[in-house]
PDB file of C-alpha atoms and ligand atoms in Angstrom:
ATOM      1  CA  UNK Z  12      82.406 -41.479  -1.096  1.00 97.00           C
ATOM      2  CA  UNK Z  13      79.298 -42.502   0.792  1.00 98.00           C
ATOM      3  CA  UNK Z  14      78.314 -46.154   0.781  1.00 98.00           C
ATOM      4  CA  UNK Z  15      74.938 -47.479   1.866  1.00 98.00           C
ATOM      5  CA  UNK Z  16      74.180 -50.794   3.549  1.00 98.00           C
ATOM      6  CA  UNK Z  17      70.990 -52.345   4.877  1.00 98.00           C
ATOM      7  CA  UNK Z  18      72.506 -54.313   7.748  1.00 98.00           C
ATOM      8  CA  UNK Z  19      74.691 -53.729  10.798  1.00 97.00           C
ATOM      9  CA  UNK Z  20      76.681 -56.969  10.600  1.00 95.00           C
ATOM     10  CA  UNK Z  21      80.153 -55.464  10.279  1.00 85.00           C
ATOM     11  CA  UNK Z  22      79.628 -52.410  12.439  1.00 92.00           C
ATOM     12  CA  UNK Z  23      80.730 -51.602  15.972  1.00 95.00           C
ATOM     13  CA  UNK Z  24      79.817 -48.808  18.326  1.00 96.00           C
ATOM     14  CA  UNK Z  25      83.221 -47.218  17.586  1.00 97.00           C
ATOM     15  CA  UNK Z  26      82.290 -46.818  13.920  1.00 97.00           C
ATOM     16  CA  UNK Z  27      79.429 -44.421  14.737  1.00 98.00           C
ATOM     17  CA  UNK Z  28      80.532 -40.852  13.957  1.00 97.00           C
ATOM     18  CA  UNK Z  29      80.225 -38.204  16.648  1.00 97.00           C
ATOM     19  CA  UNK Z  30      77.269 -35.861  16.362  1.00 97.00           C
ATOM     20  CA  UNK Z  31      74.197 -38.097  16.281  1.00 98.00           C
ATOM     21  CA  UNK Z  32      71.125 -37.026  18.292  1.00 97.00           C
ATOM     22  CA  UNK Z  33      72.173 -33.433  17.722  1.00 96.00           C
ATOM     23  CA  UNK Z  34      70.166 -31.057  19.898  1.00 95.00           C
ATOM     24  CA  UNK Z  35      68.563 -33.769  22.029  1.00 96.00           C
ATOM     25  CA  UNK Z  36      68.642 -32.616  25.671  1.00 96.00           C
ATOM     26  CA  UNK Z  37      68.912 -36.175  26.983  1.00 95.00           C
ATOM     27  CA  UNK Z  38      70.288 -38.275  24.092  1.00 96.00           C
ATOM     28  CA  UNK Z  39      70.758 -42.052  24.097  1.00 97.00           C
ATOM     29  CA  UNK Z  40      74.304 -43.270  24.720  1.00 96.00           C
ATOM     30  CA  UNK Z  41      75.989 -44.920  21.750  1.00 95.00           C
ATOM     31  CA  UNK Z  42      75.526 -48.361  23.317  1.00 95.00           C
ATOM     32  CA  UNK Z  43      71.782 -47.645  23.489  1.00 96.00           C
ATOM     33  CA  UNK Z  44      72.059 -46.368  19.900  1.00 97.00           C
ATOM     34  CA  UNK Z  45      73.499 -49.769  18.873  1.00 97.00           C
ATOM     35  CA  UNK Z  46      70.534 -51.479  20.539  1.00 96.00           C
ATOM     36  CA  UNK Z  47      68.128 -49.235  18.608  1.00 97.00           C
ATOM     37  CA  UNK Z  48      69.811 -50.259  15.342  1.00 98.00           C
ATOM     38  CA  UNK Z  49      69.777 -53.955  16.321  1.00 97.00           C
ATOM     39  CA  UNK Z  50      66.106 -53.936  17.319  1.00 97.00           C
ATOM     40  CA  UNK Z  51      64.806 -52.090  14.250  1.00 98.00           C
ATOM     41  CA  UNK Z  52      63.071 -54.221  11.636  1.00 98.00           C
ATOM     42  CA  UNK Z  53      64.987 -52.453   8.883  1.00 98.00           C
ATOM     43  CA  UNK Z  54      68.026 -50.205   9.003  1.00 98.00           C
ATOM     44  CA  UNK Z  55      70.014 -48.421   6.350  1.00 98.00           C
ATOM     45  CA  UNK Z  56      73.387 -46.907   7.163  1.00 98.00           C
ATOM     46  CA  UNK Z  57      75.374 -44.281   5.275  1.00 98.00           C
ATOM     47  CA  UNK Z  58      79.086 -44.866   5.672  1.00 98.00           C
ATOM     48  CA  UNK Z  59      82.002 -42.648   4.688  1.00 98.00           C
ATOM     49  CA  UNK Z  60      84.251 -45.158   2.943  1.00 96.00           C
ATOM     50  CA  UNK Z  61      87.352 -43.014   3.632  1.00 97.00           C
ATOM     51  CA  UNK Z  62      86.950 -43.016   7.421  1.00 96.00           C
ATOM     52  CA  UNK Z  63      84.774 -46.141   7.741  1.00 95.00           C
ATOM     53  CA  UNK Z  64      82.447 -44.120   9.968  1.00 97.00           C
ATOM     54  CA  UNK Z  65      78.663 -44.305   9.942  1.00 98.00           C
ATOM     55  CA  UNK Z  66      77.489 -40.737   9.275  1.00 98.00           C
ATOM     56  CA  UNK Z  67      73.775 -41.277   8.720  1.00 98.00           C
ATOM     57  CA  UNK Z  68      71.044 -43.813   9.325  1.00 98.00           C
ATOM     58  CA  UNK Z  69      67.348 -44.497   8.964  1.00 98.00           C
ATOM     59  CA  UNK Z  70      65.291 -47.124  10.787  1.00 98.00           C
ATOM     60  CA  UNK Z  71      61.859 -48.688  10.268  1.00 98.00           C
ATOM     61  CA  UNK Z  72      59.693 -50.789  12.561  1.00 98.00           C
ATOM     62  CA  UNK Z  73      57.247 -53.065  10.783  1.00 98.00           C
ATOM     63  CA  UNK Z  74      54.807 -55.952  11.289  1.00 98.00           C
ATOM     64  CA  UNK Z  75      56.099 -57.107   7.872  1.00 97.00           C
ATOM     65  CA  UNK Z  76      52.501 -57.554   6.670  1.00 97.00           C
ATOM     66  CA  UNK Z  77      50.596 -54.285   6.483  1.00 98.00           C
ATOM     67  CA  UNK Z  78      52.296 -51.498   8.397  1.00 98.00           C
ATOM     68  CA  UNK Z  79      55.635 -49.806   8.900  1.00 98.00           C
ATOM     69  CA  UNK Z  80      56.748 -46.773  10.839  1.00 98.00           C
ATOM     70  CA  UNK Z  81      59.912 -44.762  10.264  1.00 98.00           C
ATOM     71  CA  UNK Z  82      60.950 -43.443  13.684  1.00 98.00           C
ATOM     72  CA  UNK Z  83      64.464 -42.157  13.069  1.00 98.00           C
ATOM     73  CA  UNK Z  84      66.399 -40.530  10.238  1.00 98.00           C
ATOM     74  CA  UNK Z  85      69.550 -38.602  10.952  1.00 98.00           C
ATOM     75  CA  UNK Z  86      72.678 -37.406   9.207  1.00 98.00           C
ATOM     76  CA  UNK Z  87      75.431 -35.954  11.418  1.00 98.00           C
ATOM     77  CA  UNK Z  88      75.728 -32.180  10.930  1.00 97.00           C
ATOM     78  CA  UNK Z  89      79.118 -32.307   9.160  1.00 97.00           C
ATOM     79  CA  UNK Z  90      77.604 -34.467   6.393  1.00 98.00           C
ATOM     80  CA  UNK Z  91      74.230 -32.762   5.972  1.00 98.00           C
ATOM     81  CA  UNK Z  92      73.051 -31.137   2.723  1.00 98.00           C
ATOM     82  CA  UNK Z  93      74.927 -33.566   0.506  1.00 98.00           C
ATOM     83  CA  UNK Z  94      71.911 -35.674  -0.448  1.00 98.00           C
ATOM     84  CA  UNK Z  95      72.526 -38.386   2.157  1.00 98.00           C
ATOM     85  CA  UNK Z  96      69.215 -37.909   4.000  1.00 98.00           C
ATOM     86  CA  UNK Z  97      67.266 -38.133   0.747  1.00 98.00           C
ATOM     87  CA  UNK Z  98      69.157 -41.231  -0.371  1.00 98.00           C
ATOM     88  CA  UNK Z  99      68.599 -42.980   2.974  1.00 98.00           C
ATOM     89  CA  UNK Z 100      64.871 -42.194   2.803  1.00 98.00           C
ATOM     90  CA  UNK Z 101      64.606 -43.224  -0.843  1.00 98.00           C
ATOM     91  CA  UNK Z 102      66.246 -46.563  -0.065  1.00 98.00           C
ATOM     92  CA  UNK Z 103      64.029 -47.204   2.963  1.00 98.00           C
ATOM     93  CA  UNK Z 104      60.837 -46.357   1.050  1.00 98.00           C
ATOM     94  CA  UNK Z 105      61.953 -48.727  -1.694  1.00 98.00           C
ATOM     95  CA  UNK Z 106      62.503 -51.477   0.879  1.00 98.00           C
ATOM     96  CA  UNK Z 107      58.974 -50.848   2.238  1.00 98.00           C
ATOM     97  CA  UNK Z 108      57.213 -50.600  -1.121  1.00 97.00           C
ATOM     98  CA  UNK Z 109      55.269 -53.838  -0.583  1.00 97.00           C
ATOM     99  CA  UNK Z 110      53.771 -52.503   2.657  1.00 98.00           C
ATOM    100  CA  UNK Z 111      50.348 -50.820   2.703  1.00 98.00           C
ATOM    101  CA  UNK Z 112      50.858 -48.187   5.460  1.00 98.00           C
ATOM    102  CA  UNK Z 113      54.185 -46.395   5.794  1.00 98.00           C
ATOM    103  CA  UNK Z 114      54.033 -43.584   8.347  1.00 98.00           C
ATOM    104  CA  UNK Z 115      56.334 -41.098   9.985  1.00 98.00           C
ATOM    105  CA  UNK Z 116      56.022 -37.944  12.039  1.00 98.00           C
ATOM    106  CA  UNK Z 117      58.005 -34.800  11.296  1.00 97.00           C
ATOM    107  CA  UNK Z 118      58.017 -31.081  11.909  1.00 96.00           C
ATOM    108  CA  UNK Z 119      56.178 -28.984   9.301  1.00 96.00           C
ATOM    109  CA  UNK Z 120      59.465 -27.603   7.911  1.00 97.00           C
ATOM    110  CA  UNK Z 121      60.472 -31.110   6.830  1.00 98.00           C
ATOM    111  CA  UNK Z 122      57.211 -31.936   5.045  1.00 98.00           C
ATOM    112  CA  UNK Z 123      58.524 -30.665   1.694  1.00 98.00           C
ATOM    113  CA  UNK Z 124      61.599 -32.901   2.080  1.00 98.00           C
ATOM    114  CA  UNK Z 125      59.399 -35.999   2.469  1.00 98.00           C
ATOM    115  CA  UNK Z 126      56.903 -34.823  -0.157  1.00 98.00           C
ATOM    116  CA  UNK Z 127      59.726 -34.710  -2.718  1.00 98.00           C
ATOM    117  CA  UNK Z 128      60.271 -38.385  -1.920  1.00 98.00           C
ATOM    118  CA  UNK Z 129      56.646 -39.310  -2.625  1.00 98.00           C
ATOM    119  CA  UNK Z 130      55.065 -39.058   0.825  1.00 98.00           C
ATOM    120  CA  UNK Z 131      51.831 -37.184   1.603  1.00 98.00           C
ATOM    121  CA  UNK Z 132      51.112 -34.743   4.402  1.00 98.00           C
ATOM    122  CA  UNK Z 133      48.912 -36.115   7.180  1.00 97.00           C
ATOM    123  CA  UNK Z 134      47.829 -35.433  10.717  1.00 95.00           C
ATOM    124  CA  UNK Z 135      48.921 -37.522  13.678  1.00 94.00           C
ATOM    125  CA  UNK Z 136      48.959 -37.914  17.425  1.00 97.00           C
ATOM    126  CA  UNK Z 137      51.802 -38.658  19.798  1.00 97.00           C
ATOM    127  CA  UNK Z 138      53.074 -39.033  23.342  1.00 97.00           C
ATOM    128  CA  UNK Z 139      56.623 -38.135  24.372  1.00 95.00           C
ATOM    129  CA  UNK Z 140      57.830 -39.467  27.747  1.00 94.00           C
ATOM    130  CA  UNK Z 141      60.793 -37.114  28.012  1.00 94.00           C
ATOM    131  CA  UNK Z 142      62.121 -38.848  31.118  1.00 94.00           C
ATOM    132  CA  UNK Z 143      62.888 -41.802  28.811  1.00 95.00           C
ATOM    133  CA  UNK Z 144      64.488 -39.825  25.967  1.00 96.00           C
ATOM    134  CA  UNK Z 145      67.859 -41.520  26.528  1.00 96.00           C
ATOM    135  CA  UNK Z 146      66.266 -44.976  26.356  1.00 95.00           C
ATOM    136  CA  UNK Z 147      63.932 -47.019  28.536  1.00 78.00           C
ATOM    137  CA  UNK Z 148      65.716 -48.420  31.634  1.00 70.00           C
ATOM    138  CA  UNK Z 149      63.786 -51.663  31.199  1.00 66.00           C
ATOM    139  CA  UNK Z 150      63.366 -52.237  27.472  1.00 55.00           C
ATOM    140  CA  UNK Z 151      60.227 -54.296  26.811  1.00 56.00           C
TER     141      UNK Z 151
HETATM  142  C1  COA A   1      66.624 -34.073   7.940  1.00 78.66           C
HETATM  143  C2  COA A   1      68.008 -34.591   7.610  1.00 78.66           C
HETATM  144  C3  COA A   1      68.076 -36.099   7.813  1.00 78.66           C
HETATM  145  C4  COA A   1      68.303 -34.275   6.139  1.00 78.66           C
HETATM  146  O1  COA A   1      69.549 -34.865   5.831  1.00 78.66           O
HETATM  147  P1  COA A   1      70.498 -34.257   4.697  1.00 78.66           P
HETATM  148  O2  COA A   1      71.484 -35.287   4.370  1.00 78.66           O
HETATM  149  O3  COA A   1      70.983 -32.908   5.102  1.00 78.66           O
HETATM  150  O4  COA A   1      69.410 -34.087   3.541  1.00 78.66           O
HETATM  151  P2  COA A   1      69.711 -33.929   1.998  1.00 78.66           P
HETATM  152  O5  COA A   1      71.053 -33.343   1.765  1.00 78.66           O
HETATM  153  O6  COA A   1      69.379 -35.190   1.324  1.00 78.66           O
HETATM  154  O7  COA A   1      68.610 -32.899   1.632  1.00 78.66           O
HETATM  155  C5  COA A   1      68.771 -31.568   2.063  1.00 78.66           C
HETATM  156  C6  COA A   1      67.413 -30.975   2.089  1.00 78.66           C
HETATM  157  O8  COA A   1      66.800 -31.354   3.314  1.00 78.66           O
HETATM  158  C7  COA A   1      65.860 -30.390   3.682  1.00 78.66           C
HETATM  159  N1  COA A   1      66.034 -30.125   5.100  1.00 78.66           N
HETATM  160  C8  COA A   1      66.956 -30.661   5.910  1.00 78.66           C
HETATM  161  N2  COA A   1      66.774 -30.248   7.164  1.00 78.66           N
HETATM  162  C9  COA A   1      65.727 -29.427   7.130  1.00 78.66           C
HETATM  163  C10 COA A   1      65.036 -28.702   8.118  1.00 78.66           C
HETATM  164  N3  COA A   1      65.387 -28.728   9.401  1.00 78.66           N
HETATM  165  N4  COA A   1      64.003 -27.959   7.726  1.00 78.66           N
HETATM  166  C11 COA A   1      63.638 -27.927   6.430  1.00 78.66           C
HETATM  167  N5  COA A   1      64.227 -28.611   5.469  1.00 78.66           N
HETATM  168  C12 COA A   1      65.262 -29.342   5.808  1.00 78.66           C
HETATM  169  C13 COA A   1      66.097 -29.204   2.795  1.00 78.66           C
HETATM  170  O9  COA A   1      65.062 -29.251   1.841  1.00 78.66           O
HETATM  171  C14 COA A   1      67.412 -29.467   2.124  1.00 78.66           C
HETATM  172  O10 COA A   1      67.380 -28.950   0.865  1.00 78.66           O
HETATM  173  P3  COA A   1      68.485 -27.840   0.433  1.00 78.66           P
HETATM  174  O11 COA A   1      69.781 -28.600   0.339  1.00 78.66           O
HETATM  175  O12 COA A   1      67.970 -27.369  -0.866  1.00 78.66           O
HETATM  176  O13 COA A   1      68.507 -26.810   1.521  1.00 78.66           O
HETATM  177  C15 COA A   1      69.108 -33.878   8.460  1.00 78.66           C
HETATM  178  O14 COA A   1      68.938 -32.474   8.350  1.00 78.66           O
HETATM  179  C16 COA A   1      69.072 -34.268   9.919  1.00 78.66           C
HETATM  180  O15 COA A   1      69.686 -35.261  10.332  1.00 78.66           O
HETATM  181  N6  COA A   1      68.361 -33.486  10.731  1.00 78.66           N
HETATM  182  C17 COA A   1      68.253 -33.748  12.183  1.00 78.66           C
HETATM  183  C18 COA A   1      67.357 -34.943  12.458  1.00 78.66           C
HETATM  184  C19 COA A   1      65.989 -34.819  11.827  1.00 78.66           C
HETATM  185  O16 COA A   1      65.364 -33.768  11.821  1.00 78.66           O
HETATM  186  N7  COA A   1      65.537 -35.952  11.268  1.00 78.66           N
HETATM  187  C20 COA A   1      64.253 -36.056  10.646  1.00 78.66           C
HETATM  188  C21 COA A   1      63.279 -36.639  11.607  1.00 78.66           C
HETATM  189  S1  COA A   1      61.627 -36.633  10.956  1.00 78.66           S
END
């Protein structure tokens, strides 16, 4: 069974399942991944209670007043299409329901996924510094 938690208190790097950052040419190491989870304002983890492994996660960065951004949602390939991604998103949107602006960027083929969860299509702008895809060498 999958269990969900909104903290990383009892987790270690070793409990992260293999397969995150699937398809990224220059993915973060799992120690950088831990830092990402620690630094996020909000995090929700999906854990397989049989193996104790974290198989999915979603993060949000927020000023805790008016705005929040959801930068990362991922379920490892072996656990996809079982409703975990939707449940993680549903739980994060519920956590952020007191916040005015909740934004994320996604490819067009995922817009229906987020629309089913109550989000609206929008336009956006971005920069990607690909040389830092594995994590900034000097985190600010
Ligand atoms: C997107 C993602 C988190 C969905 O997780 P999941 O646990 O498989 O999602 P659920 O089982 O809750 O929902 C499955 C639905 O997701 C949608 N979906 C998932 N990936 C999709 C994709 N690449 N394109 C279009 N729809 C997609 C489909 O509508 C699918 O519905 P179906 O089962 O009827 O085919 C997962 O595919 C993933 O980790 N992808 C790689 C990372 C990523 O793209 N993250 C989103 C960043 S914006």
